[in-house]
Short mmCIF file of C-alpha atoms and ligand atoms in Angstrom, two decimals:
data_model
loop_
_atom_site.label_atom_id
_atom_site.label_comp_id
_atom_site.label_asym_id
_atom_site.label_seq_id
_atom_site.Cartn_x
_atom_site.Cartn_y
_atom_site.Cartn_z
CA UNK A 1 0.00 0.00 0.00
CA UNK A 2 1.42 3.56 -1.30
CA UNK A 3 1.70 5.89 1.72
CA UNK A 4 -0.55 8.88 2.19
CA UNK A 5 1.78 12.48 1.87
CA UNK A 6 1.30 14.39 5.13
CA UNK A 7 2.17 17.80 5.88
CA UNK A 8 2.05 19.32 9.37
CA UNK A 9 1.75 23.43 10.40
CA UNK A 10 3.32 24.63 13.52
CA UNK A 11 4.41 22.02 15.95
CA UNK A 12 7.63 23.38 15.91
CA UNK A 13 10.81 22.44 17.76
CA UNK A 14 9.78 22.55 21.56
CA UNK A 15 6.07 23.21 20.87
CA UNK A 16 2.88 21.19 23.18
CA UNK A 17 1.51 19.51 20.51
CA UNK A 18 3.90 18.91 17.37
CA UNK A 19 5.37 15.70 19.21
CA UNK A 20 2.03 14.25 19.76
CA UNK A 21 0.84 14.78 16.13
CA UNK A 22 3.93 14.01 14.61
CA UNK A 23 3.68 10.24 16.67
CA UNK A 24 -0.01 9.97 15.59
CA UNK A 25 0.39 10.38 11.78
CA UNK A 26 3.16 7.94 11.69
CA UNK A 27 2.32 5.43 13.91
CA UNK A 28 0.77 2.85 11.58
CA UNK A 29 2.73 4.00 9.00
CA UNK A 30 0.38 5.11 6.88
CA UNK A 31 1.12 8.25 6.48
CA UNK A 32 4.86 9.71 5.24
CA UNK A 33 5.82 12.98 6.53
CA UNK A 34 6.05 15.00 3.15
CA UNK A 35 6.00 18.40 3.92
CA UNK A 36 6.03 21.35 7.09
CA UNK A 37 5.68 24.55 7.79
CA UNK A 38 6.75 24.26 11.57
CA UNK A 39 7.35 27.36 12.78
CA UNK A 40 6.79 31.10 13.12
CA UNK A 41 10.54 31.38 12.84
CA UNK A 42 10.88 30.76 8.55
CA UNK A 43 14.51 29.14 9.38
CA UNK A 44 13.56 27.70 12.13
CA UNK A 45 11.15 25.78 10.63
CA UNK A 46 12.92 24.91 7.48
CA UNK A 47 16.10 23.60 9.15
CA UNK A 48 13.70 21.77 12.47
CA UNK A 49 11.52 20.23 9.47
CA UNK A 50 14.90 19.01 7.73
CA UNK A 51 16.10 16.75 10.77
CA UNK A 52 12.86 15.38 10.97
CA UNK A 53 13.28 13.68 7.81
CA UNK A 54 11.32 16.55 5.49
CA UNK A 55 13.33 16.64 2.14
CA UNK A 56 14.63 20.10 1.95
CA UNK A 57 12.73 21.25 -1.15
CA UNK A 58 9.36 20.25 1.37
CA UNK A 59 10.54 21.83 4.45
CA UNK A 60 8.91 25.38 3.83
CA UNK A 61 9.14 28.81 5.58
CA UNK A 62 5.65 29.19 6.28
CA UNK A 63 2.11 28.08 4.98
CA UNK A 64 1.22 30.10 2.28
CA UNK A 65 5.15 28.82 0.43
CA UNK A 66 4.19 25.35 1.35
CA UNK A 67 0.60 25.58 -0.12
CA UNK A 68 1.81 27.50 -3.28
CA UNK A 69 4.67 24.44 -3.46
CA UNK A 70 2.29 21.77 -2.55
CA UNK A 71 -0.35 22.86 -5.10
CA UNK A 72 1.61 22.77 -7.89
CA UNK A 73 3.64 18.64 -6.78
CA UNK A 74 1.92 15.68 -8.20
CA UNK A 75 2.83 14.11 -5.16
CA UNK A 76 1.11 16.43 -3.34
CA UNK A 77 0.45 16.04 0.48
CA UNK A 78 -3.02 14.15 0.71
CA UNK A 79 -3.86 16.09 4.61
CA UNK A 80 -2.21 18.97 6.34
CA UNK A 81 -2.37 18.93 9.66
CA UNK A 82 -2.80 22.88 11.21
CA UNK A 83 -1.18 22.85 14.80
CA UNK A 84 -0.25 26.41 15.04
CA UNK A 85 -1.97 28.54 17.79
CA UNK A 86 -5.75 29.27 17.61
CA UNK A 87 -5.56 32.56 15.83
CA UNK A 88 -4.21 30.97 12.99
CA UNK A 89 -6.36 27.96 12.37
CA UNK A 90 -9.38 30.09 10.39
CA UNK A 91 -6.87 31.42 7.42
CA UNK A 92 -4.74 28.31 7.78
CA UNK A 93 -7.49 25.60 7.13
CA UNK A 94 -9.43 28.11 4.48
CA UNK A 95 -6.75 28.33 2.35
CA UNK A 96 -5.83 24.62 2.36
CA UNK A 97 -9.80 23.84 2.06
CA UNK A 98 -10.18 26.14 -0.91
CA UNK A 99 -6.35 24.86 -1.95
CA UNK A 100 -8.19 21.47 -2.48
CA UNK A 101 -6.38 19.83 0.58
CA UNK A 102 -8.07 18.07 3.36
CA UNK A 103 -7.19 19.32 6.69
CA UNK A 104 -6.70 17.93 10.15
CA UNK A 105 -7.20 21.22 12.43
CA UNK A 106 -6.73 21.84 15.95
CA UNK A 107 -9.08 22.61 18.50
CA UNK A 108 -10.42 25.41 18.95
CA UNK A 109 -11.40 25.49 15.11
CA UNK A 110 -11.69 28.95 14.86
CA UNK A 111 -11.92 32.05 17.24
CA UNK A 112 -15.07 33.34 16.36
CA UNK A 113 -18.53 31.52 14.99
CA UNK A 114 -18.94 33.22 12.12
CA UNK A 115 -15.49 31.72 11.00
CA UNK A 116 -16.88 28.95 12.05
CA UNK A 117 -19.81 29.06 9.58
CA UNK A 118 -17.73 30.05 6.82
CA UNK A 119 -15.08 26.78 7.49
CA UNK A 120 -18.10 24.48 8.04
CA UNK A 121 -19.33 26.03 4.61
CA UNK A 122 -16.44 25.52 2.92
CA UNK A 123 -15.53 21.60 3.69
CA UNK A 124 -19.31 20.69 2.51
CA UNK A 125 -18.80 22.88 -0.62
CA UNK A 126 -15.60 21.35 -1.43
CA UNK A 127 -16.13 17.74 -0.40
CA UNK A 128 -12.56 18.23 1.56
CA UNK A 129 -12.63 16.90 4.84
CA UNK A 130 -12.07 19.14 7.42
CA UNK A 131 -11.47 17.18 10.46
CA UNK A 132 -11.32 19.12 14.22
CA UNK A 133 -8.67 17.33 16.83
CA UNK A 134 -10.57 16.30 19.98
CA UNK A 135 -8.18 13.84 20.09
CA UNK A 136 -9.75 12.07 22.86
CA UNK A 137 -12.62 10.69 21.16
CA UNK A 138 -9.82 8.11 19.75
CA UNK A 139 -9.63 6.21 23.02
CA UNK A 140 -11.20 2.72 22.96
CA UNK A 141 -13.51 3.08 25.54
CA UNK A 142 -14.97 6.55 24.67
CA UNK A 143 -16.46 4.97 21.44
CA UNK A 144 -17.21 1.86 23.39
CA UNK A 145 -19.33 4.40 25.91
CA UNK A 146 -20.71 5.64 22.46
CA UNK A 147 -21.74 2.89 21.14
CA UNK A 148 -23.10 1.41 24.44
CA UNK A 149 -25.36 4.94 24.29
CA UNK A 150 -26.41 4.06 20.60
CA UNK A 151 -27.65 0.83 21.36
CA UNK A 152 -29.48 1.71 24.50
CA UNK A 153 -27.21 -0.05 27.14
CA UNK A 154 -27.94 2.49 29.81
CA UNK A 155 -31.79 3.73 28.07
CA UNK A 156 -32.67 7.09 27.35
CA UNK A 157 -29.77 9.35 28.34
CA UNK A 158 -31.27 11.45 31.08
CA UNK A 159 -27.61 13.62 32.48
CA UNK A 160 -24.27 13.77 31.09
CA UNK A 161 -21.54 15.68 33.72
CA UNK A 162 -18.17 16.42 31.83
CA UNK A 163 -15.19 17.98 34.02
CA UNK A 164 -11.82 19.14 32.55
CA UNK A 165 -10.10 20.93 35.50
CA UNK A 166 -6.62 21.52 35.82
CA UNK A 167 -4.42 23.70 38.15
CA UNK A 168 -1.55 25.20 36.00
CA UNK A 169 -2.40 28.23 35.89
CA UNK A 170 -3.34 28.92 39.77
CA UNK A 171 0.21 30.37 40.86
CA UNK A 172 -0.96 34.39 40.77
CA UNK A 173 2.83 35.17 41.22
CA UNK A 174 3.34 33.74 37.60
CA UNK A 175 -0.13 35.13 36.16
CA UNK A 176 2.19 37.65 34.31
CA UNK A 177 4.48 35.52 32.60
CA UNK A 178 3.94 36.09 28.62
CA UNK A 179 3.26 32.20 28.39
CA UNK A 180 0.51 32.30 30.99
CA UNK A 181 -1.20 35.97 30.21
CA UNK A 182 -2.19 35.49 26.47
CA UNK A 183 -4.52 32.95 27.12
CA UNK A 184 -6.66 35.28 29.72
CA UNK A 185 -6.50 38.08 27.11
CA UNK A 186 -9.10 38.79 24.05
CA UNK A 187 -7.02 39.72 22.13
CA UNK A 188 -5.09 36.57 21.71
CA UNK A 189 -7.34 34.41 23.15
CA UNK A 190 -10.77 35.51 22.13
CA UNK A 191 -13.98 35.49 24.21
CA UNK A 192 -13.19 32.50 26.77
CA UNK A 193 -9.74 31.19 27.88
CA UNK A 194 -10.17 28.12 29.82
CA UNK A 195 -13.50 27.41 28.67
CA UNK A 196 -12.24 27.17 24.62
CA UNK A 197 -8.95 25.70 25.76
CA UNK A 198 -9.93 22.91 27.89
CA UNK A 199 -13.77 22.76 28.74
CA UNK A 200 -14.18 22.67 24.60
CA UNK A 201 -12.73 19.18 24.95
CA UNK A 202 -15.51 18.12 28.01
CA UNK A 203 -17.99 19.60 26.26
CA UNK A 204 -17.49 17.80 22.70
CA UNK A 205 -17.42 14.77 24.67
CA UNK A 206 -20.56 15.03 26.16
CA UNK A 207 -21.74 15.37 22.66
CA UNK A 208 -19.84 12.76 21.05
CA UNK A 209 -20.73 10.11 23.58
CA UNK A 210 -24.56 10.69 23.90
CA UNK A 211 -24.84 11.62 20.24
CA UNK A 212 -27.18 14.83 21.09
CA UNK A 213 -26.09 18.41 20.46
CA UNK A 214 -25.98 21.33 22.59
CA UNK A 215 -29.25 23.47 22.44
CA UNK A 216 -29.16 25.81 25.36
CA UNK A 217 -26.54 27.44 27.59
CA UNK A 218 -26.51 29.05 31.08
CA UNK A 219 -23.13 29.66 32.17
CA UNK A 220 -21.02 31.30 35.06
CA UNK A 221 -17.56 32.45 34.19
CA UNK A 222 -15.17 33.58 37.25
CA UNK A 223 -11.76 34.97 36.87
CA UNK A 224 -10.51 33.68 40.45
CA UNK A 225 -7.37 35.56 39.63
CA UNK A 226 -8.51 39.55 39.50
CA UNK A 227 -5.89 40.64 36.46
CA UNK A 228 -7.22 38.37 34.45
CA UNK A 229 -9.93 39.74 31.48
CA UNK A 230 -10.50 36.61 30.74
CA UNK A 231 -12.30 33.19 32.67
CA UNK A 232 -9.80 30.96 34.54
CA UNK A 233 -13.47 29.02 35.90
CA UNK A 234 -16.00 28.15 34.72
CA UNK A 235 -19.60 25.97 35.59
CA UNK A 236 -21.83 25.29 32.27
CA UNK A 237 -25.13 24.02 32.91
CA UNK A 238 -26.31 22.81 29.53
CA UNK A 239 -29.67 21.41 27.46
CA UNK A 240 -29.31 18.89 24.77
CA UNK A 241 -31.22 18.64 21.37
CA UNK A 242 -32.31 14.45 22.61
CA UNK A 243 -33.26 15.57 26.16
CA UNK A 244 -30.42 15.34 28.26
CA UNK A 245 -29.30 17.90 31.16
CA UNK A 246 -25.89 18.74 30.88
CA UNK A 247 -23.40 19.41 33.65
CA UNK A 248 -19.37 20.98 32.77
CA UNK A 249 -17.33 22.41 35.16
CA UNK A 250 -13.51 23.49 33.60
CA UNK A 251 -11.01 25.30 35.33
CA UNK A 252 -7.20 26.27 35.54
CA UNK A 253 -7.03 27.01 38.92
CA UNK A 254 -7.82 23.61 40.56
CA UNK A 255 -4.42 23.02 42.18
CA UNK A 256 -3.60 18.95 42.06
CA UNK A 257 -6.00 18.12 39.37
CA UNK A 258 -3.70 17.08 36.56
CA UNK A 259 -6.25 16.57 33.54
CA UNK A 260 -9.11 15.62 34.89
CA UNK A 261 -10.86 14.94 31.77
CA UNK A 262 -14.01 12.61 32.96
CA UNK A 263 -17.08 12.11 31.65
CA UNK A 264 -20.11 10.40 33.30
CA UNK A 265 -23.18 9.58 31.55
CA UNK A 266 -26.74 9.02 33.36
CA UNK A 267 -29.39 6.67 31.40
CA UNK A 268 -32.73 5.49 32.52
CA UNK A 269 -31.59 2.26 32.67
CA UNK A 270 -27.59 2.35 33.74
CA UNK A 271 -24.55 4.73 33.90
CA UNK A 272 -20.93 5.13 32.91
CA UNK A 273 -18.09 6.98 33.90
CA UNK A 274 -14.85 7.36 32.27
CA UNK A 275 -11.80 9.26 32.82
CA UNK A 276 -8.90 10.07 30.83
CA UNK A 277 -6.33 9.37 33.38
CA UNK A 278 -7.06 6.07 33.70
CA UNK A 279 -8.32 5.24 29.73
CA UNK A 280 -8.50 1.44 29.91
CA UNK A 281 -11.55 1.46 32.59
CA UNK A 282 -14.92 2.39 31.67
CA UNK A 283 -17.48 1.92 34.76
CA UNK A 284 -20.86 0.81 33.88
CA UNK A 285 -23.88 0.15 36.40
CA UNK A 286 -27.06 -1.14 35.17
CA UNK A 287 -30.07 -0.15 37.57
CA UNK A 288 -29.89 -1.63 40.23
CA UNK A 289 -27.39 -3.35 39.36
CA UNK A 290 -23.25 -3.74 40.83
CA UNK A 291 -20.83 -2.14 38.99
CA UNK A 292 -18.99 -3.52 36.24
CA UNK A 293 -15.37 -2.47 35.12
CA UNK A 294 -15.26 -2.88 31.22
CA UNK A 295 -11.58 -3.29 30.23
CA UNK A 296 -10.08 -1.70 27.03
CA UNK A 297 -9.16 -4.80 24.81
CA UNK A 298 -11.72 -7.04 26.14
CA UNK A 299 -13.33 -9.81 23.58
CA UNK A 300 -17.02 -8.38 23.56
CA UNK A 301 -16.41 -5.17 23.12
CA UNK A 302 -18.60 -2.66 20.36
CA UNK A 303 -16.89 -3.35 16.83
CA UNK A 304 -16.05 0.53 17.06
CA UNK A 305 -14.33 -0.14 20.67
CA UNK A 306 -12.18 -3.00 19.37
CA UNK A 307 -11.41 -0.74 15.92
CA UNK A 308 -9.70 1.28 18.28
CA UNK A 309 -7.53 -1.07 20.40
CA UNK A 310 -4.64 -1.45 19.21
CA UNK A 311 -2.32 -2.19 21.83
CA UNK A 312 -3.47 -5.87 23.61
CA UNK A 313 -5.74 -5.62 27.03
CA UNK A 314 -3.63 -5.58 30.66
CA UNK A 315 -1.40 -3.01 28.56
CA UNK A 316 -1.85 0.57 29.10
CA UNK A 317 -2.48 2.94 25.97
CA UNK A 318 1.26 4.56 26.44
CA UNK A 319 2.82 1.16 26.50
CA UNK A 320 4.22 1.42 22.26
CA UNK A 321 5.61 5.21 23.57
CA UNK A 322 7.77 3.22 26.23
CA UNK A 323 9.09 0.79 23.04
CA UNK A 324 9.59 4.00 21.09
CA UNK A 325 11.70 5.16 23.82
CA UNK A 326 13.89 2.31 23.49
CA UNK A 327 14.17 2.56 19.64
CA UNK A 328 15.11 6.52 20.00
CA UNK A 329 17.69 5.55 22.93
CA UNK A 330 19.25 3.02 20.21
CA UNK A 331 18.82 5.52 17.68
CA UNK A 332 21.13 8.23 19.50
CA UNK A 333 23.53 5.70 20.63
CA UNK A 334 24.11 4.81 17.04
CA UNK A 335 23.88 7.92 15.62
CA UNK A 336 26.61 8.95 18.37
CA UNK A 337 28.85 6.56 17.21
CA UNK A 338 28.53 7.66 13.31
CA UNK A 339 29.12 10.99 14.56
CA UNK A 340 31.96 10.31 16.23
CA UNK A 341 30.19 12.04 19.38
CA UNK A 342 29.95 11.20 22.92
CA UNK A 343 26.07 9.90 23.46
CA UNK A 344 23.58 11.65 25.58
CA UNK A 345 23.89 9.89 28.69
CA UNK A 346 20.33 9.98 29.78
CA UNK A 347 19.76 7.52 26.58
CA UNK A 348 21.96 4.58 28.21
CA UNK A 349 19.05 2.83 29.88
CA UNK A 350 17.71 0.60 27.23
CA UNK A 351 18.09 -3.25 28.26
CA UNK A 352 21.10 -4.98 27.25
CA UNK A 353 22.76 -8.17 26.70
CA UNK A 354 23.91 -8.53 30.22
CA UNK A 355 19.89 -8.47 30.79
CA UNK A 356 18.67 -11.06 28.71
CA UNK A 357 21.09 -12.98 29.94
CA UNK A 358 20.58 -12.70 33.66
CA UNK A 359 17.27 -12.73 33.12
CA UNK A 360 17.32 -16.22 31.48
CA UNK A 361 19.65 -17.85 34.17
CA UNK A 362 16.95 -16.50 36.59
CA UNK A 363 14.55 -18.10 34.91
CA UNK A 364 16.85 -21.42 34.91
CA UNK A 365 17.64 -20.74 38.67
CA UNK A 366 13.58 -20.36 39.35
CA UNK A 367 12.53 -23.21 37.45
CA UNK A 368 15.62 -25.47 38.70
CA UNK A 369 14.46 -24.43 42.52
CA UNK A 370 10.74 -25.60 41.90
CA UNK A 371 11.89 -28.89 40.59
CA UNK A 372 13.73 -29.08 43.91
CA UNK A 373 11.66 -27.97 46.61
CA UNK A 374 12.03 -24.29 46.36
CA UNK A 375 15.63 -24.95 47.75
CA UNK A 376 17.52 -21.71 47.09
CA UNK A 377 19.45 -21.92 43.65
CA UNK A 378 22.46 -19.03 42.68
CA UNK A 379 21.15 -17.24 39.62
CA UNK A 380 24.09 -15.26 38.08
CA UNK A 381 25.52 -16.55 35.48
CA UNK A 382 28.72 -18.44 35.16
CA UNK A 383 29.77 -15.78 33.05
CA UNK A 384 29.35 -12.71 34.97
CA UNK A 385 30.42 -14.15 38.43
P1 NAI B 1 2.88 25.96 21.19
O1 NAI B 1 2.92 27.42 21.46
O2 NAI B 1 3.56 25.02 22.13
O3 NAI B 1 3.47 25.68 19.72
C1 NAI B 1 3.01 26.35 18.58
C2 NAI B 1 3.96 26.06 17.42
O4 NAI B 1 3.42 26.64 16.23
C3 NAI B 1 5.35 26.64 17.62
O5 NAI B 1 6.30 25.72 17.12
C4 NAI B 1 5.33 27.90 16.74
O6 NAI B 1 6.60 28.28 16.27
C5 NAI B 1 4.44 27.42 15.60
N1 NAI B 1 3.78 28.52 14.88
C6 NAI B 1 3.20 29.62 15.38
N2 NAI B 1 2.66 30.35 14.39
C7 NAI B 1 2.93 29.69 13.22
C8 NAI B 1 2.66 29.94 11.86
N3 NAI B 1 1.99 31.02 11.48
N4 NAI B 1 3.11 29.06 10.94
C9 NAI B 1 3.79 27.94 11.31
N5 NAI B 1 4.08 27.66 12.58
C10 NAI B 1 3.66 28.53 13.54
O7 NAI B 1 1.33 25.60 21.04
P2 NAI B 1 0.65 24.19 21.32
O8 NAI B 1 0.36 24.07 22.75
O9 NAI B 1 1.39 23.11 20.60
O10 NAI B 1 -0.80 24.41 20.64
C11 NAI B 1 -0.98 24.48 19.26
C12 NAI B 1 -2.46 24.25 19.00
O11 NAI B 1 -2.79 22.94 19.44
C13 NAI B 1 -3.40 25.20 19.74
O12 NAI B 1 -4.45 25.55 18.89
C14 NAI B 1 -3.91 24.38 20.92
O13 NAI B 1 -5.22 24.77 21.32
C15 NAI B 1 -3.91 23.01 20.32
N6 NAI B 1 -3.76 21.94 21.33
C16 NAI B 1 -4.59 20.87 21.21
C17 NAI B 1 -4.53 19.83 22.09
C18 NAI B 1 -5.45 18.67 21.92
O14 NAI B 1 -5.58 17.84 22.83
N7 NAI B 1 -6.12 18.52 20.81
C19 NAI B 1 -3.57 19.82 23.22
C20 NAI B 1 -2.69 20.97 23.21
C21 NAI B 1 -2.80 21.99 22.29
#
C-alpha cells in the first residue's frame, strides 16, 4: 500500500503539541511525513523540518510557500495537519480547504462563529474533509461508551456531567508571565480562555458520547485571579437537542488536578463513567445493578471499541511510547557513534545483553528451585560471576 503524503503546520521544535501529532500520523505507517511549515521562525522551521526527515525542497518557511509548493507537486500532500496557535487555524485551514487539501485542524477550530460558519461552509462545498482534533474521542472506551449509548445499554440518556479541570495556571505570582497571560486576554485568546482551551474538549465529549447536540446554555464564568480579562473558571449548565441535562465544570485554577478529563453519563436504565487518566476502565452500572469495570481490549467489546484497540488488554495505551523510547535511545547511541560524538547519557538505559542474559539464568535458577523444593538456587551466570 502507497503511503498517504502528510504535511504538518506549527508544531515546531519545543512546541505542546507537534510531538504528539507528529507520533499519531506515523504510527501505523500510513502516512509519510512529506512536507512542514513548523514554525513562526521561517529558518527555524525549514532547518527543524529538515532533521525530521522533510526533504529540503518540502521543508517550507511558512504556509502560504508550502501551499503554493504543494499545489503545484503531483505528489502532493493528501492532509495537512494545522497545529499552530488558535488565531491561525481560520486562514490556515481556508486556504488549504479552498487549496483542495483536506485538513486535520486543531481545536479550537476557529476564534469566532462566524469563522466557524464560513469553514463548516467551505468543507461541505468542497467535499474536503475538514477534520477538528478532539483527540480524545480516539480512546477505545470513549467509542465503546458511544456505542453502548447508541444501542441503548444504559436507556434514554437522562444527564451527562463532563469535568476538565486543571491547576496550571493557579500560581498568581506567575499570572504575568507572557506564556501564561495570552490565554486570559481577548485579544489573543478571544472570548473564553479556559473554557475554549480545555472545557471545549468536556464539552465535545458530552456530545460525542450521547450523540445529542448542545441546544441551550446558562453559564457562570469567574476569573478567580482579578488581572485576568479573561475566565480561569467556569460551571456550564447545559440542554441537549435528545433531552439530556448537561453538567461541565472546567477550570485552571484547581491546584492537584492534573487533567481531569471525565465524563459520566446518566441513562434510565444504567450509567458510565470514564476518565482520561485512567483510559482502559470504563465503569458501567445497570439499575440496580453492581458495577462492572469494562476493560479496554476485552473480547465483547462494540466493533467501534475493538477498531480502536490497538495495543493488547492488561497493557496501558502509552505502552508502544515506552518501546519507542527504546528505539530513539538506540537511535542516539548509534547515531553517536557515526558521529563520532559522545552519546547523551540519559539515553543509556535501554536493556542490554547482560539483561537477557541474567534474566534467562533467573529463569533457569527459578525453574531449577521448583523442581527441587524451592531450595535456594544461585542465579548469576557463570559468566558474569
Ligand atoms: P505551542 O505554542 O507550544 O506551539 C506552537 C507552534 O506553532 C510553535 O512551534 C510555533 O513556532 C508554531 N507557529 C506559530 N505560528 C505559526 C505559523 N503562522 N506558521 C507555522 N508555525 C507557527 O502551542 P501548542 O500548545 O502546541 O498548541 C498548538 C495548538 O494545538 C493550539 O491551537 C492548541 O489549542 C492546540 N492543542 C490541542 C490539544 C489537543 O488535545 N487537541 C492539546 C494541546 C494543544
Amino acid at each position: 500500500m502507497t503511503k498517504l503524503n502528510w504535511g504538518l503546520i506549527g508544531g515546531g521544535e519545543g512546541s505542546q503539541i507537534g510531538p504528539a501529532h507528529r507520533l499519531g500520523a506515523g504510527i501505523d505507517g500510513l502516512f509519510h511525513f512529506a512536507a512542514g511549515a513548523l514554525d513562526v521562525d521561517p529558518a527555524k522551521g525549514r532547518a527543524y523540518a529538515q532533521s525530521l526527515g522533510v526533504a529540503e525542497d518540502r521543508a517550507y518557511g511558512d504556509w502560504k510557500e508550502m501551499l503554493a509548493g504543494e499545489s503545484k507537486r503531483d505528489d502532493k500532500i493528501d492532509l495537512v495537519t494545522v497545529a499552530t496557535p488558535n488565531a491561525t487555524h481560520f486562514e490556515i485551514t481556508k486556504a488549504f480547504l479552498e487549496g483542495g487539501f483536506h485538513v486535520l485542524c486543531e481545536k479550537p477550530m476557529t476564534m469566532t462563529v462566524e469563522e466557524g460558519e464560513e469553514i463548516y461552509k467551505i468543507s461541505k462545498a468542497t467535499g474536503k474533509q475538514c477534520a477538528v482534533n478532539f483527540g480524545y474521542s480516539g480512546f477505545s472506551l470513549v467509542r465503546q461508551m458511544k456505542a453502548m449509548i447508541a444501542n441503548g445499554d444504559i436507556g434514554k440518556v437522562r444527564l451527562v456531567k463532563a469535568e476538565f479541570a486543571h491547576g496550571f495556571h493557579a500560581d498568581a505570582a506567575d499570572a504575568d508571565n507572557p506564556r501564561v497571560r495570552w490565554r486570559y486576554d481577548p485579544k489573543a485568546a478571544g472570548v473564553s480562555a479556559v473554557l475554549a482551551d480545555a472545557g471545549i474538549h468536556a464539552l465535545h465529549m458530552a456530545c460525542f458520547v450521547t450523540g445529542q447536540d448542545v441546544e441551550t446554555i446558562s453559564a457562570d464564568y469567574a476569573s478567580t485571579i482579578a488581572s485576568r480579562e479573561l475566565e480561569d473558571d467556569a460551571m456550564v449548565n447545559f440542554r441537549m437537542d435528545g433531552g439530556a441535562v448537561g453538567r461541565l465544570w472546567t477550570s485552571a485554577v484547581a491546584i492537584g488536578r492534573m487533567h481531569g478529563l471525565t465524563i459520566q453519563v446518566f441513562g434510565e436504565s444504567g450509567g458510565l463513567v470514564w476518565q482520561q487518566e485512567h483510559p482502559n476502565q470504563l465503569y458501567y452500572t445497570p439499575l440496580n445493578g453492581r458495577t462492572q469495570i469494562i476493560e479496554r481490549g476485552a473480547g465483547d467489546l462494540y466493533a467501534e471499541a475493538s477498531r480502536a484497540s490497538r495495543v493488547t488488554i492488561g497493557h496501558s495505551e502509552g505502552m508502544p511510547l515506552a518501546f519507542a523510547n527504546i528505539y530513539t535511545d538506540l537511535a542516539e547511541i548509534i547515531r553517536a557513534e557515526k558521529e563520532g560524538r559522545a552519546a547523551d547519557p540519559a539515553a543509556n538505559l535501554f536493556p542490554r545483553a547482560e539483561d537477557g542474559l541474567r534474566s534467562m539464568a533467573s529463569v533457569y535458577a527459578a525453574t531449577d528451585s521448583a523442581k527441587g523444593d524451592g531450595r535456594w538456587v544461585n542465579a548469576v551466570p557463570n559468566i558474569l560471576k
